[in-house]
Tab-separated table of C-alpha atoms in Angstrom:
chain	number	residue	atom	x	y	z
A	1	MET	CA	-26.022	-20.291	27.785
A	2	ASN	CA	-25.070	-17.164	29.839
A	3	ILE	CA	-22.671	-14.451	28.991
A	4	THR	CA	-21.492	-11.790	31.623
A	5	ARG	CA	-19.037	-9.212	31.118
A	6	GLU	CA	-16.810	-7.503	33.967
A	7	ASN	CA	-15.301	-4.173	32.911
A	8	ILE	CA	-11.694	-4.099	34.446
A	9	ASP	CA	-11.258	-0.449	33.166
A	10	ALA	CA	-12.158	1.733	30.270
A	11	LEU	CA	-10.131	-0.423	27.891
A	12	ASN	CA	-10.135	-3.866	29.219
A	13	ALA	CA	-12.881	-6.309	30.142
A	14	VAL	CA	-13.464	-10.031	30.662
A	15	LEU	CA	-16.285	-12.026	29.230
A	16	LYS	CA	-17.564	-15.221	31.057
A	17	VAL	CA	-19.486	-17.554	29.037
A	18	ASP	CA	-21.439	-20.463	30.845
A	19	ILE	CA	-22.348	-23.245	28.795
A	20	ALA	CA	-24.913	-25.699	30.038
A	21	LYS	CA	-25.629	-29.480	28.753
A	22	GLU	CA	-28.862	-28.519	27.076
A	23	ASP	CA	-26.999	-25.954	24.844
A	24	TYR	CA	-25.135	-28.680	23.033
A	25	SER	CA	-26.363	-32.211	23.824
A	26	ALA	CA	-29.101	-32.423	20.990
A	27	LYS	CA	-26.434	-31.368	18.370
A	28	VAL	CA	-23.954	-33.586	19.784
A	29	GLU	CA	-26.404	-36.642	19.887
A	30	LYS	CA	-27.594	-36.008	16.178
A	31	ILE	CA	-23.802	-35.773	14.999
A	32	LEU	CA	-22.863	-39.063	16.843
A	33	ALA	CA	-26.153	-40.784	15.392
A	34	ASP	CA	-25.333	-39.744	11.857
A	35	TYR	CA	-21.760	-41.149	12.482
A	36	ARG	CA	-23.436	-44.316	13.697
A	37	LYS	CA	-25.004	-44.862	10.552
A	38	SER	CA	-21.884	-44.518	8.551
A	39	ALA	CA	-19.196	-45.997	10.983
A	40	ASN	CA	-17.293	-48.962	9.448
A	41	ILE	CA	-15.873	-50.654	12.593
A	42	PRO	CA	-14.504	-54.206	12.284
A	43	GLY	CA	-16.801	-56.832	13.722
A	44	PHE	CA	-20.014	-54.802	13.298
A	45	ARG	CA	-22.307	-54.325	10.289
A	46	LYS	CA	-22.605	-50.857	8.912
A	47	GLY	CA	-25.062	-49.082	10.764
A	48	ARG	CA	-25.206	-51.389	13.779
A	49	VAL	CA	-22.283	-50.321	15.642
A	50	PRO	CA	-23.340	-49.778	19.579
A	51	MET	CA	-23.899	-46.182	20.292
A	52	THR	CA	-21.544	-46.794	23.520
A	53	LEU	CA	-18.736	-47.609	21.190
A	54	VAL	CA	-19.423	-44.553	18.815
A	55	LYS	CA	-19.475	-42.271	21.799
A	56	LYS	CA	-16.289	-43.749	23.196
A	57	GLN	CA	-14.370	-43.301	19.968
A	58	TYR	CA	-15.977	-40.020	18.604
A	59	GLY	CA	-18.004	-38.574	21.574
A	60	LYS	CA	-15.219	-36.155	23.023
A	61	ALA	CA	-13.861	-34.814	19.747
A	62	VAL	CA	-17.595	-34.051	18.694
A	63	LEU	CA	-18.265	-32.429	22.046
A	64	VAL	CA	-15.178	-30.194	21.823
A	65	ASP	CA	-15.923	-29.184	18.304
A	66	GLU	CA	-19.436	-28.197	18.937
A	67	VAL	CA	-18.783	-26.179	22.021
A	68	ASN	CA	-16.148	-24.305	20.232
A	69	LYS	CA	-18.670	-23.479	17.519
A	70	LEU	CA	-21.351	-22.404	20.120
A	71	LEU	CA	-18.682	-20.297	21.665
A	72	GLN	CA	-17.668	-18.485	18.499
A	73	ASP	CA	-21.281	-17.968	17.648
A	74	ALA	CA	-22.226	-16.608	21.041
A	75	LEU	CA	-19.241	-14.398	21.146
A	76	ASN	CA	-20.047	-12.998	17.713
A	77	LYS	CA	-23.749	-12.455	18.450
A	78	TYR	CA	-22.855	-10.736	21.865
A	79	LEU	CA	-20.353	-8.179	20.479
A	80	THR	CA	-22.889	-7.392	17.797
A	81	GLU	CA	-25.738	-6.915	20.068
A	82	GLU	CA	-23.883	-5.113	22.685
A	83	LYS	CA	-22.335	-2.996	19.938
A	84	LEU	CA	-18.955	-3.466	21.645
A	85	ASP	CA	-16.216	-1.798	19.674
A	86	VAL	CA	-13.365	-4.065	20.386
A	87	LEU	CA	-9.606	-4.151	19.255
A	88	GLY	CA	-8.171	-7.330	17.871
A	89	ASN	CA	-10.211	-10.431	18.789
A	90	PRO	CA	-11.311	-11.992	22.118
A	91	LEU	CA	-8.500	-13.828	23.805
A	92	PRO	CA	-9.253	-17.113	25.764
A	93	LYS	CA	-7.917	-17.250	29.091
A	94	ALA	CA	-5.941	-20.339	29.846
A	95	GLN	CA	-7.785	-23.153	31.695
A	96	ASP	CA	-5.574	-25.925	32.471
A	97	ASP	CA	-8.359	-27.637	34.716
A	98	LEU	CA	-10.947	-27.718	32.004
A	99	ASP	CA	-12.863	-31.159	32.651
A	100	TRP	CA	-14.602	-32.094	29.290
A	101	ASP	CA	-16.307	-34.940	31.188
A	102	ALA	CA	-18.471	-32.501	33.007
A	103	ASP	CA	-21.820	-31.303	32.028
A	104	SER	CA	-21.528	-27.749	31.944
A	105	PHE	CA	-18.359	-25.453	31.048
A	106	THR	CA	-17.339	-22.073	31.861
A	107	PHE	CA	-14.801	-20.137	29.656
A	108	GLU	CA	-13.391	-16.752	30.029
A	109	PHE	CA	-12.310	-14.237	27.234
A	110	GLU	CA	-10.038	-11.002	27.490
A	111	LEU	CA	-11.321	-8.044	25.508
A	112	GLY	CA	-9.394	-5.172	24.324
A	113	LEU	CA	-12.118	-2.088	24.093
A	114	ALA	CA	-11.661	0.715	21.725
A	115	PRO	CA	-11.169	4.029	23.361
A	116	GLU	CA	-13.707	6.859	23.415
A	117	PHE	CA	-12.401	10.039	21.953
A	118	GLU	CA	-13.408	13.193	19.985
A	119	VAL	CA	-11.441	14.163	16.626
A	120	GLU	CA	-10.996	17.942	16.003
A	121	LEU	CA	-10.036	18.608	12.312
A	122	LYS	CA	-9.571	22.421	12.719
A	123	SER	CA	-5.919	22.904	13.971
A	124	LYS	CA	-4.708	26.337	15.570
A	125	LYS	CA	-1.936	26.521	13.231
A	126	PRO	CA	-2.770	26.067	9.483
A	127	ILE	CA	-1.659	23.040	7.516
A	128	THR	CA	-0.043	24.031	4.313
A	129	HIS	CA	-1.390	22.526	1.122
A	130	TYR	CA	1.202	22.988	-1.556
A	131	SER	CA	0.089	23.965	-5.028
A	132	ILE	CA	2.870	22.814	-7.302
A	133	VAL	CA	3.521	24.734	-10.468
A	134	ALA	CA	5.560	24.159	-13.465
A	135	ASP	CA	7.643	27.300	-14.084
A	136	ASP	CA	9.172	28.545	-17.281
A	137	LYS	CA	12.506	26.700	-16.526
A	138	MET	CA	10.786	23.430	-16.287
A	139	ILE	CA	8.572	23.807	-19.164
A	140	ASP	CA	11.605	24.803	-21.208
A	141	SER	CA	13.381	21.628	-20.061
A	142	GLN	CA	10.458	19.532	-20.935
A	143	VAL	CA	10.418	20.839	-24.350
A	144	GLU	CA	14.236	20.154	-24.846
A	145	HIS	CA	13.770	16.501	-23.579
A	146	ILE	CA	10.925	16.281	-26.129
A	147	ARG	CA	13.069	17.632	-28.916
A	148	LYS	CA	15.922	15.228	-27.871
A	149	GLN	CA	13.583	12.246	-27.709
A	150	TYR	CA	12.295	12.744	-31.083
A	151	GLY	CA	15.426	14.020	-32.624
A	152	LYS	CA	17.724	11.800	-34.711
A	153	LEU	CA	21.322	10.615	-33.849
A	154	VAL	CA	24.254	11.853	-35.624
A	155	SER	CA	27.545	10.000	-35.491
A	156	GLN	CA	30.531	11.803	-33.931
A	157	GLU	CA	34.201	11.081	-34.137
A	158	THR	CA	35.040	12.245	-30.421
A	159	VAL	CA	33.263	12.623	-27.259
A	160	THR	CA	31.886	16.042	-26.459
A	161	ASN	CA	29.584	17.234	-23.487
A	162	ASP	CA	26.432	16.360	-25.252
A	163	SER	CA	27.411	13.242	-26.807
A	164	GLU	CA	25.596	9.994	-26.281
A	165	ILE	CA	28.309	7.336	-25.628
A	166	VAL	CA	27.524	3.488	-26.222
A	167	GLY	CA	30.247	1.299	-24.638
A	168	VAL	CA	30.918	-1.805	-22.348
A	169	PHE	CA	31.677	-1.533	-18.680
A	170	VAL	CA	34.023	-4.290	-17.384
A	171	ASN	CA	35.401	-5.590	-14.132
A	172	GLU	CA	36.421	-9.331	-14.283
A	173	GLU	CA	36.832	-9.753	-10.605
A	174	LYS	CA	33.423	-8.569	-9.863
A	175	GLU	CA	31.977	-10.248	-13.014
A	176	ILE	CA	30.990	-7.024	-14.477
A	177	ASN	CA	30.376	-6.800	-18.254
A	178	ASN	CA	27.539	-4.608	-19.292
A	179	LYS	CA	26.667	-2.595	-22.428
A	180	ALA	CA	25.187	0.715	-21.687
A	181	THR	CA	24.480	4.213	-23.213
A	182	LEU	CA	26.059	7.062	-21.231
A	183	THR	CA	25.711	10.701	-21.291
A	184	LEU	CA	27.922	13.013	-19.484
A	185	ASP	CA	25.046	15.016	-17.419
A	186	LYS	CA	24.936	11.653	-15.452
A	187	ILE	CA	28.482	11.746	-14.547
A	188	LYS	CA	29.665	13.586	-11.097
A	189	SER	CA	33.411	12.801	-11.193
A	190	LYS	CA	35.446	15.721	-12.931
A	191	ALA	CA	38.474	13.196	-13.491
A	192	ALA	CA	35.929	10.881	-15.072
A	193	GLU	CA	34.448	13.399	-17.149
A	194	LYS	CA	37.941	14.683	-18.391
A	195	ALA	CA	38.961	11.147	-19.221
A	196	LEU	CA	35.900	10.774	-21.463
A	197	VAL	CA	35.701	14.031	-23.319
A	198	GLY	CA	37.675	13.617	-26.584
A	199	ALA	CA	37.807	9.933	-26.491
A	200	LYS	CA	37.125	8.011	-29.842
A	201	VAL	CA	35.683	4.827	-30.853
A	202	GLY	CA	37.775	1.917	-29.658
A	203	ASP	CA	39.281	3.933	-26.664
A	204	VAL	CA	39.237	2.150	-23.424
A	205	VAL	CA	38.823	4.504	-20.376
A	206	THR	CA	39.497	3.349	-16.660
A	207	LEU	CA	36.848	4.927	-14.284
A	208	LYS	CA	36.490	4.518	-10.447
A	209	THR	CA	33.041	3.623	-9.331
A	210	LYS	CA	33.250	5.739	-5.982
A	211	GLY	CA	31.578	9.213	-6.784
A	212	LEU	CA	31.332	8.337	-10.326
A	213	PHE	CA	27.580	9.362	-10.964
A	214	ASN	CA	25.305	12.062	-9.569
A	215	ASP	CA	23.184	9.177	-8.205
A	216	ASP	CA	24.774	6.171	-6.876
A	217	HIS	CA	21.853	3.995	-7.765
A	218	ASP	CA	22.829	4.655	-11.448
A	219	LEU	CA	25.705	2.069	-10.813
A	220	MET	CA	22.914	-0.549	-10.645
A	221	SER	CA	21.719	0.168	-14.313
A	222	PHE	CA	25.013	0.933	-15.914
A	223	LEU	CA	27.037	-1.946	-14.235
A	224	LYS	CA	24.230	-4.129	-13.660
A	225	VAL	CA	25.181	-4.818	-9.882
A	226	SER	CA	22.540	-5.418	-7.145
A	227	HIS	CA	21.295	-2.680	-4.753
A	228	ASP	CA	23.597	-4.056	-1.793
A	229	ASP	CA	26.852	-4.154	-4.283
A	230	ALA	CA	26.152	-0.732	-5.622
A	231	HIS	CA	26.251	0.863	-2.030
A	232	ASP	CA	29.656	2.195	-1.484
A	233	LEU	CA	31.187	0.319	-4.484
A	234	ASP	CA	34.844	1.284	-4.690
A	235	ILE	CA	36.416	-0.425	-7.672
A	236	GLU	CA	37.737	0.437	-11.159
A	237	VAL	CA	36.065	-0.556	-14.278
A	238	THR	CA	37.046	-0.193	-18.062
A	239	PHE	CA	34.485	1.459	-20.258
A	240	THR	CA	35.215	0.566	-24.034
A	241	VAL	CA	33.731	3.102	-26.344
A	242	GLN	CA	31.736	1.565	-29.263
A	243	GLU	CA	29.772	4.299	-30.531
A	244	ILE	CA	29.724	7.992	-30.280
A	245	ASN	CA	26.380	9.961	-31.121
A	246	THR	CA	24.980	13.444	-30.700
A	247	ARG	CA	21.098	13.952	-31.087
A	248	GLU	CA	20.034	16.443	-33.631
A	249	LEU	CA	16.993	18.203	-32.022
A	250	ALA	CA	13.549	17.666	-33.485
A	251	ASP	CA	11.863	20.693	-35.113
A	252	LEU	CA	8.961	22.062	-33.368
A	253	ASP	CA	6.522	21.814	-36.117
A	254	GLN	CA	3.122	20.480	-36.622
A	255	GLU	CA	4.328	16.913	-37.455
A	256	LEU	CA	5.774	16.727	-34.044
A	257	PHE	CA	2.779	18.256	-32.330
A	258	ASP	CA	0.494	15.527	-33.883
A	259	LYS	CA	2.876	12.863	-33.030
A	260	LEU	CA	2.808	13.866	-29.499
A	261	PHE	CA	-0.984	14.860	-28.955
A	262	GLY	CA	-2.964	13.900	-31.979
A	263	LYS	CA	-4.032	15.597	-35.159
A	264	ASP	CA	-4.282	19.338	-34.671
A	265	VAL	CA	-4.858	19.199	-30.633
A	266	VAL	CA	-1.640	21.346	-30.442
A	267	THR	CA	-0.706	23.749	-33.258
A	268	SER	CA	1.888	26.075	-31.901
A	269	VAL	CA	4.835	26.306	-29.532
A	270	THR	CA	2.789	28.573	-27.089
A	271	GLU	CA	-0.016	25.793	-26.968
A	272	LEU	CA	2.767	23.119	-26.610
A	273	LYS	CA	4.112	24.860	-23.599
A	274	ALA	CA	0.532	25.302	-22.146
A	275	LYS	CA	-0.248	21.703	-22.600
A	276	ILE	CA	2.994	20.643	-20.821
A	277	LYS	CA	2.124	23.052	-18.028
A	278	GLU	CA	-1.542	21.519	-17.778
A	279	ASP	CA	-0.383	17.899	-17.917
A	280	SER	CA	2.491	18.490	-15.426
A	281	GLU	CA	0.500	20.400	-12.828
A	282	LYS	CA	-2.022	17.601	-13.031
A	283	GLN	CA	0.402	15.241	-12.002
A	284	PHE	CA	2.129	17.517	-9.445
A	285	GLY	CA	-1.258	18.082	-7.879
A	286	GLN	CA	-1.285	14.283	-6.684
A	287	GLN	CA	2.044	14.902	-5.021
A	288	GLY	CA	0.823	18.083	-3.270
A	289	ASP	CA	-2.332	16.285	-2.067
A	290	GLN	CA	-0.233	13.119	-0.807
A	291	LYS	CA	2.041	15.644	0.906
A	292	PHE	CA	-1.240	17.288	2.600
A	293	MET	CA	-2.717	14.106	3.348
A	294	ASN	CA	0.417	13.010	5.228
A	295	ASP	CA	0.806	16.300	7.089
A	296	VAL	CA	-2.940	16.094	8.247
A	297	THR	CA	-2.552	12.430	9.343
A	298	GLU	CA	0.396	13.398	11.445
A	299	TYR	CA	-1.478	16.445	12.992
A	300	LEU	CA	-4.348	14.051	13.896
A	301	VAL	CA	-2.094	11.233	15.308
A	302	GLU	CA	-0.180	13.817	17.461
A	303	ASN	CA	-3.130	15.903	18.537
A	304	THR	CA	-5.963	13.381	19.069
A	305	LYS	CA	-5.210	12.208	22.684
A	306	PHE	CA	-6.335	8.693	23.792
A	307	ASP	CA	-5.136	5.524	25.435
A	308	LEU	CA	-4.949	1.933	23.904
A	309	PRO	CA	-5.104	-1.447	25.627
A	310	ALA	CA	-1.432	-1.865	24.939
A	311	ALA	CA	-0.849	-4.930	27.185
A	312	PHE	CA	-3.828	-6.625	25.490
A	313	LEU	CA	-2.887	-5.887	22.040
A	314	GLN	CA	0.821	-7.070	22.430
A	315	LYS	CA	-0.712	-10.388	23.951
A	316	TRP	CA	-3.068	-10.644	20.891
A	317	MET	CA	-0.097	-9.852	18.460
A	318	GLN	CA	1.789	-12.929	19.750
A	319	THR	CA	-0.914	-15.306	18.243
A	320	ALA	CA	-2.662	-13.156	15.397
A	321	GLY	CA	-0.128	-13.474	12.758
A	322	GLU	CA	0.994	-16.293	10.742
A	323	ASP	CA	4.160	-16.921	12.634
A	324	PRO	CA	3.709	-16.790	16.579
A	325	MET	CA	5.855	-14.167	18.432
A	326	ASP	CA	7.394	-14.123	21.800
A	327	ALA	CA	6.350	-11.112	24.127
A	328	ASP	CA	9.684	-9.087	23.011
A	329	GLN	CA	8.711	-9.481	19.289
A	330	ALA	CA	5.188	-8.434	19.928
A	331	LYS	CA	6.182	-5.535	21.954
A	332	GLU	CA	8.389	-4.445	19.113
A	333	GLU	CA	5.617	-4.964	16.558
A	334	TYR	CA	3.224	-3.081	18.773
A	335	GLU	CA	5.480	0.093	19.100
A	336	ASN	CA	6.180	-0.022	15.179
A	337	SER	CA	2.357	-0.254	14.259
A	338	GLU	CA	0.948	2.016	17.078
A	339	LYS	CA	0.686	5.207	15.111
A	340	SER	CA	-0.983	3.274	12.139
A	341	MET	CA	-3.591	1.761	14.771
A	342	ARG	CA	-4.068	5.234	16.160
A	343	TYR	CA	-4.854	6.504	12.687
A	344	GLN	CA	-7.112	3.815	11.778
A	345	LEU	CA	-9.194	4.593	14.770
A	346	ILE	CA	-9.206	8.378	14.102
A	347	GLU	CA	-10.219	7.646	10.555
A	348	GLY	CA	-13.021	5.433	11.539
A	349	LYS	CA	-14.360	7.989	13.916
A	350	LEU	CA	-14.233	10.685	10.978
A	351	ILE	CA	-15.820	8.287	8.707
A	352	GLU	CA	-18.741	7.736	11.062
A	353	LYS	CA	-18.883	11.482	12.153
A	354	TYR	CA	-19.020	12.801	8.575
A	355	ASN	CA	-21.141	9.806	7.242
A	356	LEU	CA	-18.424	8.960	4.691
A	357	GLN	CA	-19.817	6.052	2.547
A	358	VAL	CA	-18.726	4.203	-0.580
A	359	THR	CA	-21.580	2.963	-2.711
A	360	PHE	CA	-21.499	0.387	-5.367
A	361	ASP	CA	-22.414	3.408	-7.982
A	362	ASP	CA	-19.516	5.175	-6.575
A	363	LEU	CA	-16.990	2.192	-6.936
A	364	LYS	CA	-18.584	1.757	-10.575
A	365	ASP	CA	-17.860	5.387	-11.780
A	366	PHE	CA	-14.388	5.316	-9.687
A	367	ALA	CA	-13.504	1.986	-11.727
A	368	LYS	CA	-14.677	3.615	-15.212
A	369	LYS	CA	-12.542	6.739	-14.675
A	370	MET	CA	-9.604	4.743	-13.742
A	371	ILE	CA	-10.084	2.468	-17.006
A	372	LYS	CA	-10.490	5.542	-19.078
A	373	VAL	CA	-7.143	6.828	-17.871
A	374	GLN	CA	-5.378	3.652	-18.546
A	375	MET	CA	-6.909	3.337	-22.028
A	376	ALA	CA	-5.714	6.862	-22.838
A	377	GLN	CA	-2.221	5.986	-22.044
A	378	PHE	CA	-2.402	3.387	-24.863
A	379	GLY	CA	-3.781	5.704	-27.231
A	380	GLN	CA	-7.708	4.842	-26.936
A	381	MET	CA	-8.946	8.402	-26.171
A	382	ASP	CA	-12.629	8.077	-26.580
A	383	PRO	CA	-13.634	4.506	-25.501
A	384	GLN	CA	-17.535	3.756	-25.660
A	385	ASP	CA	-19.524	3.760	-22.445
A	386	LYS	CA	-20.499	0.157	-22.955
A	387	GLU	CA	-16.914	-0.995	-23.176
A	388	LEU	CA	-16.160	0.874	-19.976
A	389	GLU	CA	-19.142	-0.766	-18.155
A	390	ASP	CA	-18.092	-4.199	-19.347
A	391	ILE	CA	-14.487	-3.747	-17.998
A	392	ALA	CA	-15.719	-2.241	-14.884
A	393	ALA	CA	-18.141	-5.104	-14.197
A	394	ARG	CA	-15.344	-7.684	-14.676
A	395	ILE	CA	-13.196	-5.841	-12.159
A	396	LEU	CA	-15.970	-5.450	-9.454
A	397	SER	CA	-16.606	-9.136	-9.706
A	398	ASN	CA	-13.276	-9.610	-7.942
A	399	LYS	CA	-13.540	-9.199	-4.158
A	400	GLU	CA	-9.757	-8.257	-3.960
A	401	GLU	CA	-10.282	-5.555	-6.550
A	402	VAL	CA	-13.443	-4.242	-4.720
A	403	ARG	CA	-11.563	-4.104	-1.357
A	404	ARG	CA	-8.624	-2.289	-3.065
A	405	LEU	CA	-10.726	0.217	-4.980
A	406	SER	CA	-12.857	0.846	-2.034
A	407	GLU	CA	-9.816	1.856	-0.097
A	408	GLN	CA	-8.525	4.181	-2.739
A	409	LEU	CA	-12.042	5.757	-2.868
A	410	MET	CA	-12.513	6.248	0.732
A	411	SER	CA	-9.118	7.917	0.774
A	412	GLN	CA	-10.106	10.313	-1.762
A	413	LYS	CA	-13.292	11.170	0.294
A	414	LEU	CA	-11.149	11.769	3.432
A	415	LEU	CA	-9.050	13.874	1.298
A	416	GLU	CA	-11.849	16.042	0.145
A	417	LEU	CA	-13.114	16.242	3.657
A	418	TYR	CA	-9.615	17.499	4.960
A	419	LYS	CA	-9.655	20.041	2.289
A	420	LYS	CA	-13.019	21.355	3.327
A	421	GLU	CA	-12.846	20.958	6.979
A	422	ALA	CA	-9.136	21.395	8.129
A	423	ASN	CA	-7.551	24.924	8.783
A	424	LEU	CA	-5.404	24.822	5.693
A	425	LYS	CA	-3.568	27.544	3.812
A	426	VAL	CA	-2.446	27.192	0.193
A	427	LYS	CA	1.172	27.922	-0.810
A	428	GLU	CA	2.258	28.112	-4.439
A	429	ILE	CA	5.812	26.438	-4.980
A	430	THR	CA	7.686	25.354	-8.133
A	431	TYR	CA	8.244	21.462	-8.691
A	432	ASP	CA	12.001	22.035	-8.007
A	433	ASP	CA	11.547	23.824	-4.680
A	434	PHE	CA	9.160	21.067	-3.719
A	435	VAL	CA	11.524	18.523	-4.297
A	436	LYS	CA	14.391	20.177	-2.744
A	437	GLU	CA	12.459	21.173	0.563
A	438	PHE	CA	10.651	17.645	1.160
A	439	TYR	CA	12.806	15.000	-0.683
A	440	SER	CA	16.288	16.080	-0.879
């Protein structure tokens, strides 16, 4: 067998694979001999079928199968030994005149080669890493929410601005009939708010759905309609008041503190606010890190210049997925995924350059930390190390879980690298301002 490579340009090459009779004949003969032993053909005793008949019936199929296996093994070995960094998989060139009755065969494969490039993490303009803080306004709001959540309901005769109203939304034409608990802070429509305030149990209020709530997605939960139906829904619904309650705020006492955090972990309102601030900013840190990660990714993709073998990749995409694509579909798919492909190449270059690795011990420690956090959410604050080891071992026996955790851990390592090596500036921002600036 002989393999030669012709480089068309820096990103494209053609592999030519020559297969001679001696490369496959012994294997084919052995398989056919085994077939002869077990062949069950009318008119012949088992094991006594003439080899000429076996070859006539099975020979070509065995030959094609063995040559294809040889090709696959040879390609994999060649790419490994030559250390070729290819994109996609080798694409066989069409051979309409291939003669399977010949003794030797020649096959050609198109290759898409990964580009050569360098990555520079230090941008001229600093990339902002947002440190999101919980300000007094937010902490006070959280305290208020806790007091409401753990307070008790007190019945009211009429609806006021702070009432919790239980009622049924109905529209027969749209088959809406849903019981829900409504608070007026969800209401955007002034007309609807005016109609509800002062209502009593048994009253039926007619409401227009368009502009009813601050968030149109609330129509999905309050009316039980689909996302598509909720979009621009413009109908009238009736709301029959069944209960009116107000929530008496819970006292900020030791009983509440113990209920929230465990016995004597928090012993004062000052400590409560400090704990809320600490827990909130821990969660906010993840959002700040994700924003920073996105911004670094955007910078790297926009500022790391290299070409891709676009024509090859589009051709490869036509047959790579479960469903074949035509040329136009492949072109669209390529354009949609080009940024992602570029970042994967950049990421691979950084992993190699900075020798970032995920070891089994790293994975086990990462899995144990993740398990510990999940157990804490269910009140198990101090699990034994053996219990964590056993659960981690079960998780790491699943290949799909290992792959998922490895990706998460490598993302963490890349984030740490970006924080260390990128040109960044830290900007403190409140959560409300962060949301307004980037998610409004």
